[in-house]
Short mmCIF file of C-alpha atoms in Angstrom, two decimals:
data_model
loop_
_atom_site.label_atom_id
_atom_site.label_comp_id
_atom_site.label_asym_id
_atom_site.label_seq_id
_atom_site.Cartn_x
_atom_site.Cartn_y
_atom_site.Cartn_z
CA MET V 224 7.36 16.52 -43.07
CA LYS V 225 9.85 17.43 -46.28
CA ILE V 226 8.32 15.76 -49.51
CA GLN V 227 10.75 13.90 -51.38
CA ILE V 228 10.82 14.71 -55.22
CA SER V 229 11.79 13.23 -58.34
CA CYS V 230 12.94 16.51 -60.23
CA LEU V 231 15.49 18.12 -57.90
CA VAL V 232 15.33 21.79 -57.87
CA MET V 233 18.16 24.41 -57.06
CA LEU V 234 18.02 28.05 -55.78
CA MET V 235 21.15 29.92 -55.94
CA LEU V 236 20.24 32.75 -53.87
CA THR V 237 24.12 34.99 -54.33
CA VAL V 238 24.82 37.83 -51.91
CA THR V 239 27.03 39.74 -54.65
CA MET V 240 28.52 42.80 -55.67
CA LEU V 241 30.02 44.83 -59.16
CA VAL V 242 33.39 46.29 -58.44
CA ALA V 243 33.52 49.50 -60.34
CA GLY V 244 36.41 50.96 -62.50
CA CYS V 245 37.64 53.86 -63.97
CA GLY V 246 35.65 57.00 -64.50
CA LYS V 247 35.33 60.45 -66.59
CA THR V 248 35.92 63.64 -65.20
CA GLU V 249 33.23 65.97 -63.43
CA SER V 250 33.06 68.24 -66.18
CA SER V 251 31.93 64.97 -68.61
CA GLN V 252 29.75 64.06 -66.18
CA VAL V 253 27.59 66.97 -66.23
CA GLU V 254 27.71 67.18 -70.11
CA LYS V 255 26.40 63.70 -70.46
CA GLU V 256 23.93 62.78 -73.29
CA GLY V 257 20.45 63.10 -72.34
CA LYS V 258 20.79 65.92 -69.83
CA ALA V 259 19.11 68.30 -72.29
CA LEU V 260 15.60 66.44 -71.58
CA GLN V 261 16.13 67.11 -67.72
CA SER V 262 13.53 69.60 -67.97
CA GLU V 263 10.84 67.68 -69.63
CA GLN V 264 12.02 64.50 -67.17
CA GLY V 265 11.56 66.17 -64.45
CA ASN V 266 7.75 67.24 -65.59
CA GLU V 267 6.75 63.89 -65.66
CA GLU V 268 8.22 62.87 -62.26
CA GLU V 269 6.16 65.42 -60.90
CA LYS V 270 3.49 63.71 -61.96
CA MET V 271 4.39 60.31 -60.88
CA GLN V 272 4.49 61.64 -57.69
CA ASP V 273 1.65 63.09 -57.34
CA THR V 274 -0.09 59.53 -57.91
CA GLU V 275 -1.02 57.22 -55.81
CA SER V 276 1.93 55.29 -54.13
CA ILE V 277 2.30 51.58 -55.93
CA THR V 278 0.83 49.07 -53.59
CA PRO V 279 1.96 45.26 -53.56
CA THR V 280 -0.27 42.51 -53.44
CA SER V 281 0.99 38.69 -52.50
CA GLU V 282 1.19 38.36 -56.52
CA ILE V 283 4.46 38.98 -57.90
CA VAL V 284 3.41 41.91 -60.43
CA SER V 285 5.89 43.29 -63.16
CA LEU V 286 6.17 47.21 -63.30
CA GLU V 287 8.22 47.31 -66.32
CA ASP V 288 10.54 44.99 -68.06
CA GLY V 289 12.93 43.54 -65.09
CA PHE V 290 11.13 45.05 -61.99
CA SER V 291 8.36 43.47 -60.49
CA THR V 292 7.22 43.75 -56.98
CA VAL V 293 4.91 41.91 -54.16
CA LYS V 294 3.90 41.95 -50.56
CA TYR V 295 4.47 39.08 -47.86
CA SER V 296 2.32 39.48 -44.94
CA GLY V 297 3.12 36.82 -42.06
CA ASP V 298 5.28 34.55 -40.23
CA TYR V 299 8.69 33.65 -42.14
CA LYS V 300 10.56 31.94 -39.16
CA LEU V 301 13.00 34.52 -38.89
CA ASN V 302 12.11 34.43 -35.26
CA GLU V 303 13.33 30.54 -35.36
CA PHE V 304 16.33 31.02 -37.79
CA LEU V 305 18.32 33.77 -34.83
CA GLU V 306 16.94 31.25 -32.04
CA GLN V 307 18.38 28.23 -33.76
CA GLY V 308 21.96 30.34 -33.72
CA GLY V 309 21.13 32.23 -37.38
CA ALA V 310 23.56 31.14 -40.08
CA SER V 311 27.75 31.02 -40.60
CA THR V 312 27.42 29.92 -44.31
CA ASP V 313 25.00 30.77 -47.15
CA ALA V 314 24.62 26.85 -47.23
CA GLU V 315 23.52 26.79 -43.73
CA VAL V 316 20.40 29.36 -44.40
CA MET V 317 19.19 27.49 -47.50
CA ARG V 318 19.27 24.39 -45.19
CA PHE V 319 16.84 26.35 -42.89
CA LEU V 320 14.57 27.66 -45.69
CA THR V 321 14.75 24.36 -47.41
CA GLU V 322 13.88 22.64 -43.89
CA HIS V 323 10.72 25.17 -41.90
CA LEU V 324 9.45 26.87 -45.42
CA PHE V 325 10.26 25.07 -48.59
CA SER V 326 8.98 21.28 -47.91
CA GLY V 327 9.13 19.71 -51.21
CA VAL V 328 11.76 21.37 -52.44
CA SER V 329 15.60 20.53 -51.78
CA GLY V 330 19.27 21.12 -53.22
CA LEU V 331 19.29 24.71 -52.21
CA LYS V 332 22.38 26.91 -52.59
CA TYR V 333 23.81 30.14 -53.06
CA SER V 334 26.31 30.96 -55.80
CA GLY V 335 27.06 34.09 -57.69
CA ASP V 336 29.14 37.49 -58.26
CA VAL V 337 30.09 40.62 -57.42
CA PHE V 338 27.72 44.55 -57.14
CA GLY V 339 28.56 47.99 -55.87
CA CYS V 340 26.75 50.97 -54.87
CA SER V 341 26.10 54.84 -53.36
CA THR V 342 24.53 56.09 -50.75
CA ILE V 343 24.29 59.33 -49.47
CA SER V 344 22.30 61.08 -46.10
CA VAL V 345 20.73 64.62 -46.28
CA LYS V 346 18.06 66.31 -44.35
CA SER V 347 15.51 67.75 -46.36
CA PRO V 348 13.86 71.10 -46.18
CA ASP V 349 10.77 69.69 -44.17
CA GLY V 350 12.50 69.03 -41.41
CA ASN V 351 12.85 65.15 -42.64
CA TYR V 352 16.13 63.31 -43.28
CA LEU V 353 16.31 61.43 -47.10
CA PHE V 354 18.72 58.53 -48.02
CA GLY V 355 19.76 57.49 -50.98
CA ARG V 356 21.07 54.48 -52.74
CA ASN V 357 22.21 53.29 -56.15
CA PHE V 358 22.77 49.60 -57.30
CA ASP V 359 25.17 49.09 -59.48
CA TRP V 360 25.05 45.38 -61.31
CA ASP V 361 27.39 44.29 -64.18
CA SER V 362 24.38 43.54 -66.97
CA SER V 363 20.15 43.75 -66.57
CA CYS V 364 19.36 42.27 -63.92
CA GLU V 365 15.16 41.40 -62.14
CA ALA V 366 14.77 43.42 -59.79
CA LEU V 367 11.60 42.78 -57.07
CA VAL V 368 10.78 45.40 -54.75
CA VAL V 369 9.50 43.33 -50.98
CA SER V 370 6.60 44.98 -49.07
CA SER V 371 7.15 42.62 -46.06
CA VAL V 372 4.77 42.97 -42.66
CA PRO V 373 5.82 40.48 -40.41
CA GLU V 374 4.51 39.15 -37.21
CA GLY V 375 5.94 40.60 -34.26
CA GLY V 376 8.76 43.37 -36.44
CA TYR V 377 8.76 46.17 -38.16
CA THR V 378 6.86 46.57 -41.64
CA SER V 379 9.45 47.35 -44.16
CA LEU V 380 10.30 47.66 -47.96
CA SER V 381 13.44 46.31 -49.13
CA THR V 382 15.15 45.24 -52.73
CA VAL V 383 16.27 41.81 -54.38
CA ASN V 384 18.20 41.30 -57.20
CA MET V 385 15.82 38.20 -58.08
CA ASP V 386 18.59 36.56 -60.40
CA PHE V 387 20.67 35.75 -57.12
CA ILE V 388 17.46 33.48 -56.95
CA ALA V 389 18.24 30.49 -59.72
CA ALA V 390 16.14 27.24 -60.45
CA GLY V 391 18.43 24.30 -61.68
CA ALA V 392 17.41 21.10 -62.82
CA GLY V 393 15.78 21.98 -66.04
CA MET V 394 13.27 24.06 -64.02
CA ASP V 395 12.61 27.98 -64.28
CA LEU V 396 11.71 30.28 -61.12
CA GLY V 397 8.65 31.09 -62.91
CA GLN V 398 7.65 27.63 -62.10
CA LEU V 399 8.26 27.86 -58.56
CA SER V 400 5.27 29.83 -56.58
CA ASP V 401 5.35 33.38 -55.90
CA GLN V 402 5.05 32.47 -52.04
CA MET V 403 7.97 30.54 -52.40
CA GLN V 404 10.19 33.19 -54.49
CA THR V 405 9.24 35.49 -52.19
CA VAL V 406 10.29 33.93 -49.09
CA ALA V 407 13.27 33.32 -50.80
CA ALA V 408 13.89 36.92 -51.57
CA LEU V 409 13.13 38.10 -48.16
CA TYR V 410 16.26 36.12 -46.78
CA ALA V 411 18.44 38.14 -49.77
CA PRO V 412 17.52 41.49 -49.21
CA LEU V 413 20.35 44.12 -50.34
CA ASP V 414 18.58 47.26 -49.03
CA GLY V 415 15.69 48.50 -47.94
CA MET V 416 13.62 51.08 -44.98
CA ASN V 417 11.61 50.09 -42.11
CA GLU V 418 8.18 52.08 -40.60
CA LYS V 419 10.74 53.32 -38.33
CA GLY V 420 12.74 55.27 -41.02
CA LEU V 421 15.76 53.12 -40.85
CA CYS V 422 17.58 52.40 -43.94
CA VAL V 423 20.00 49.55 -44.84
CA SER V 424 22.25 49.26 -47.76
CA VAL V 425 24.54 46.69 -48.38
CA ASN V 426 28.02 47.66 -50.31
CA MET V 427 30.90 46.05 -51.26
CA ILE V 428 34.92 46.26 -51.36
CA GLN V 429 37.51 44.81 -53.36
CA ASP V 430 39.54 43.15 -51.09
CA SER V 431 40.77 39.76 -50.46
CA ALA V 432 39.66 39.92 -46.87
CA THR V 433 36.58 38.80 -45.99
CA ILE V 434 34.43 38.99 -43.16
CA LYS V 435 34.51 35.63 -41.08
CA GLN V 436 34.25 36.45 -36.71
CA ASN V 437 34.33 33.35 -34.53
CA THR V 438 32.89 33.98 -30.90
CA ASN V 439 30.65 32.16 -28.83
CA LYS V 440 27.84 34.71 -30.34
CA PRO V 441 24.86 33.55 -32.88
CA ASP V 442 26.22 34.01 -36.39
CA ILE V 443 24.70 35.43 -38.63
CA THR V 444 25.35 36.49 -42.81
CA THR V 445 25.28 39.18 -44.83
CA THR V 446 21.70 39.65 -46.06
CA THR V 447 20.23 37.94 -43.06
CA ALA V 448 22.22 40.83 -40.85
CA VAL V 449 20.09 43.33 -43.69
CA ARG V 450 16.55 41.45 -42.75
CA LEU V 451 17.30 41.05 -38.96
CA LEU V 452 18.21 45.29 -39.02
CA LEU V 453 14.61 45.55 -40.81
CA ASP V 454 12.94 43.69 -38.49
CA LEU V 455 14.02 44.28 -35.24
CA ALA V 456 16.11 47.57 -35.33
CA ALA V 457 14.00 51.48 -34.71
CA ASP V 458 17.55 53.81 -35.32
CA VAL V 459 21.28 53.41 -35.71
CA ASP V 460 21.68 52.89 -32.31
CA GLU V 461 19.56 49.67 -32.10
CA ALA V 462 20.92 48.53 -35.58
CA LEU V 463 24.59 48.60 -33.78
CA LYS V 464 23.67 46.74 -30.78
CA LEU V 465 21.82 43.90 -32.30
CA LEU V 466 25.10 43.44 -34.93
CA LYS V 467 27.11 43.59 -31.87
CA GLN V 468 24.80 40.37 -30.56
CA TYR V 469 25.81 38.15 -33.51
CA ASP V 470 28.90 37.04 -35.14
CA MET V 471 28.83 38.44 -39.11
CA HIS V 472 30.00 35.81 -42.06
CA ALA V 473 30.67 37.71 -45.10
CA SER V 474 28.59 35.90 -47.81
CA MET V 475 30.41 34.11 -50.68
CA GLY V 476 33.54 35.58 -48.40
CA MET V 477 33.57 38.67 -49.80
CA MET V 478 34.24 42.29 -47.69
CA VAL V 479 31.26 44.35 -46.72
CA HIS V 480 30.10 47.54 -45.30
CA PHE V 481 26.79 48.17 -44.18
CA ALA V 482 25.51 51.37 -45.04
CA LEU V 483 23.43 52.90 -42.16
CA ALA V 484 20.94 56.18 -41.67
CA ASP V 485 17.85 56.44 -39.30
CA ALA V 486 15.15 59.39 -39.35
CA GLY V 487 16.64 60.88 -36.41
CA GLY V 488 19.62 62.35 -38.85
CA ARG V 489 22.79 59.59 -37.82
CA SER V 490 24.37 58.09 -41.02
CA VAL V 491 26.65 55.37 -40.13
CA VAL V 492 29.33 53.09 -42.25
CA VAL V 493 29.99 49.68 -40.32
CA GLU V 494 32.91 48.43 -41.38
CA TYR V 495 34.74 44.77 -39.69
CA ILE V 496 38.82 45.56 -39.85
CA GLY V 497 40.41 42.17 -38.64
CA ASN V 498 37.15 40.71 -37.88
CA GLU V 499 36.85 43.67 -35.64
CA MET V 500 33.49 45.43 -36.14
CA VAL V 501 34.34 49.62 -36.58
CA VAL V 502 31.47 52.28 -36.84
CA ILE V 503 32.22 55.58 -38.40
CA ASP V 504 29.64 58.51 -38.54
CA THR V 505 29.65 60.00 -42.36
CA PRO V 506 26.52 60.68 -44.20
CA VAL V 507 28.38 59.41 -47.67
CA VAL V 508 29.44 55.92 -48.80
CA THR V 509 30.58 53.97 -51.54
CA ASN V 510 33.02 51.03 -52.50
CA PHE V 511 36.09 51.52 -49.94
CA TYR V 512 37.31 51.53 -46.31
CA LEU V 513 36.43 54.53 -44.34
CA ALA V 514 38.09 53.44 -41.11
CA SER V 515 41.33 55.03 -40.10
CA GLY V 516 44.29 53.09 -40.03
CA GLU V 517 45.97 50.56 -42.66
CA LYS V 518 42.92 49.89 -44.58
CA TYR V 519 41.88 53.19 -45.29
CA GLY V 520 40.66 53.82 -48.80
CA VAL V 521 41.78 50.54 -50.20
CA GLY V 522 38.36 49.85 -52.79
CA THR V 523 38.06 50.93 -56.72
CA LYS V 524 39.12 54.07 -58.06
CA GLN V 525 35.66 54.83 -59.47
CA SER V 526 34.72 54.56 -55.59
CA HIS V 527 36.59 57.66 -54.82
CA THR V 528 35.29 59.27 -57.30
CA ARG V 529 31.49 58.92 -56.64
CA TYR V 530 32.39 59.45 -53.02
CA GLU V 531 33.81 62.96 -53.58
CA ILE V 532 31.14 64.13 -56.07
CA LEU V 533 28.22 63.11 -53.57
CA THR V 534 30.73 64.73 -50.94
CA GLU V 535 31.01 68.23 -53.21
CA LEU V 536 27.24 68.03 -52.99
CA LEU V 537 26.06 67.87 -49.61
CA GLU V 538 28.81 70.56 -48.79
CA LYS V 539 27.34 72.66 -51.52
CA ASN V 540 24.25 72.18 -50.22
CA ASP V 541 22.56 71.62 -46.59
CA THR V 542 19.34 70.62 -47.15
CA MET V 543 18.18 68.78 -50.16
CA GLU V 544 14.13 67.67 -51.59
CA MET V 545 13.90 64.26 -52.95
CA GLN V 546 14.61 65.52 -56.08
CA ASP V 547 17.72 66.90 -55.55
CA VAL V 548 18.59 63.85 -53.89
CA LYS V 549 17.86 61.98 -57.68
CA ASP V 550 19.72 64.03 -59.05
CA ALA V 551 22.44 63.24 -56.40
CA LEU V 552 22.56 59.23 -57.73
CA ASP V 553 22.54 60.49 -61.30
CA SER V 554 25.59 62.19 -60.89
CA VAL V 555 27.26 58.90 -60.33
CA SER V 556 25.39 56.28 -61.80
CA LYS V 557 26.86 54.22 -64.23
CA ASP V 558 26.53 56.34 -67.17
CA ASN V 559 28.81 58.91 -65.78
CA PHE V 560 31.45 56.38 -66.23
CA GLY V 561 31.51 54.86 -69.89
CA GLU V 562 31.36 51.29 -68.93
CA TYR V 563 29.22 48.25 -69.21
CA GLU V 564 28.17 48.03 -65.86
CA SER V 565 24.51 49.35 -65.13
CA THR V 566 22.69 51.46 -62.02
CA GLU V 567 19.71 48.91 -62.26
CA TRP V 568 18.08 50.61 -59.27
CA SER V 569 18.39 54.07 -57.32
CA ILE V 570 15.91 54.82 -54.09
CA VAL V 571 15.15 57.89 -52.36
CA TYR V 572 13.70 57.48 -48.87
CA ASP V 573 12.07 60.03 -47.09
CA GLN V 574 12.84 58.35 -43.74
CA GLY V 575 10.04 61.30 -42.02
CA SER V 576 6.83 60.26 -44.40
CA GLY V 577 7.77 56.68 -45.32
CA ALA V 578 7.97 57.65 -49.10
CA VAL V 579 9.87 56.25 -51.49
CA LEU V 580 10.53 56.46 -55.09
CA TYR V 581 12.17 53.67 -57.01
CA TYR V 582 13.87 54.38 -60.68
CA HIS V 583 15.31 51.85 -62.56
CA ARG V 584 17.76 51.04 -64.53
CA GLU V 585 18.80 55.05 -64.88
CA ASN V 586 15.82 56.62 -66.24
CA TYR V 587 15.65 59.28 -63.63
CA GLY V 588 12.86 60.75 -65.85
CA LYS V 589 10.13 58.31 -64.21
CA ALA V 590 9.63 57.48 -60.47
CA TYR V 591 7.56 54.65 -59.12
CA PRO V 592 6.11 55.95 -55.83
CA PHE V 593 5.79 53.04 -53.11
CA GLN V 594 5.02 53.92 -48.86
CA VAL V 595 6.63 52.23 -46.29
CA PRO V 596 3.06 49.70 -44.87
#
C-alpha cells in the first residue's frame, strides 16, 4: 500500500532529443583542434582497453564528473507492466512506477527537451559485428550506465540521461535511494546492448508529426520499448516481431526512429510514418527519415552531413576495429560543428564478445571498458 508523505517528490523522466544544426566541411573536420594529439591518446586508449572491465555494483558509483554506473539484479516488474497493457503516455508509466515500485513517493511525471545522435554498424576483422553510437545533448548532463540482470530476461548494458530524472518539492535527486534512481533509469534507456548482441538506439527526427498508434494492441512508449527489446529480443527479427505486437507512442509527442543491429550483422532503422511501422535495412542512422516516400530526407541539415560522413567511411572500409569505430564517431561528434551542443557519450559495442567501450564528453583518448554481464 502506498504510504502518504507530507513532502511531495516529483521524478521527471524526459525522453528528449537534441536537434542538430549546420556543420563544417569534411576537410575542416580533419583539421579539428586536438588531432595532433591523436597518436598519444591512442596509446592511452590501448592501455585502458588492456585493463579489466568496470564492474558496476548496486550503489551508484561516479567514474568522473557527469558519468556514473550502477547494477540492478532482480525483478523490476517489466512483465507486470506489459501484462497490464503497458502505457500510452509517460504519465501512465510514472503511475505504474509509483504504484508498483515507488512506495512512499507520489506526483511522478515526465518532462523535458530534445536530443540527437548518430549510429554505425560494421563488421570487424575477426568476424564480429560492431555498433557505434553518439548521444548529442545541448549541455552537460548526468550520464548513467546501467547494468541490468533481470529475472526472466536477457542481461544488458544501457545508458540513461539522468537529467531526465529530477526531484522536486525542495528535494534533490541525491536524496532518493540508489535503488529508486536505478529503477527509474531502467524505464528510461536511450540505447544499449544485451547479452545476445542486440543493440538498440533511439534517434530523434525533427518533424511536427508524432507517433500515436491506436489499435487494440497493448501500448508502449519510446524508452519502455527500448527496455522491452533489450530484455526480450535476441536479434533484429525478434525485435521487429515484438514491436509489431504493441501500439507505439512517442514520449513527449516527439518523432523518433529506432536503430537496431544484431550479432548476425543485420542493421535496420524502424520508422513510424502515418502511424505505420516501416523497416529499412541500413548500417547508418542519424536524424532524418530514411524510408522512401514523401517523408524521405525530412530532418536536420547537419544530420545529413553526419550520415554522409559515416556512409563514406563504410564505403572505404569493409571492416573496422573498435578503435576505427571510435574514430568514426569522433568524426561526427559535436565539436566538429562549432555549436554549443556536446556529444555527451559515445559507445562502441562488440556484439560478438559483449565488450563495450564508453567515451565521455568527446574525450576520445580515454575509454571506459565494460562487459555485458
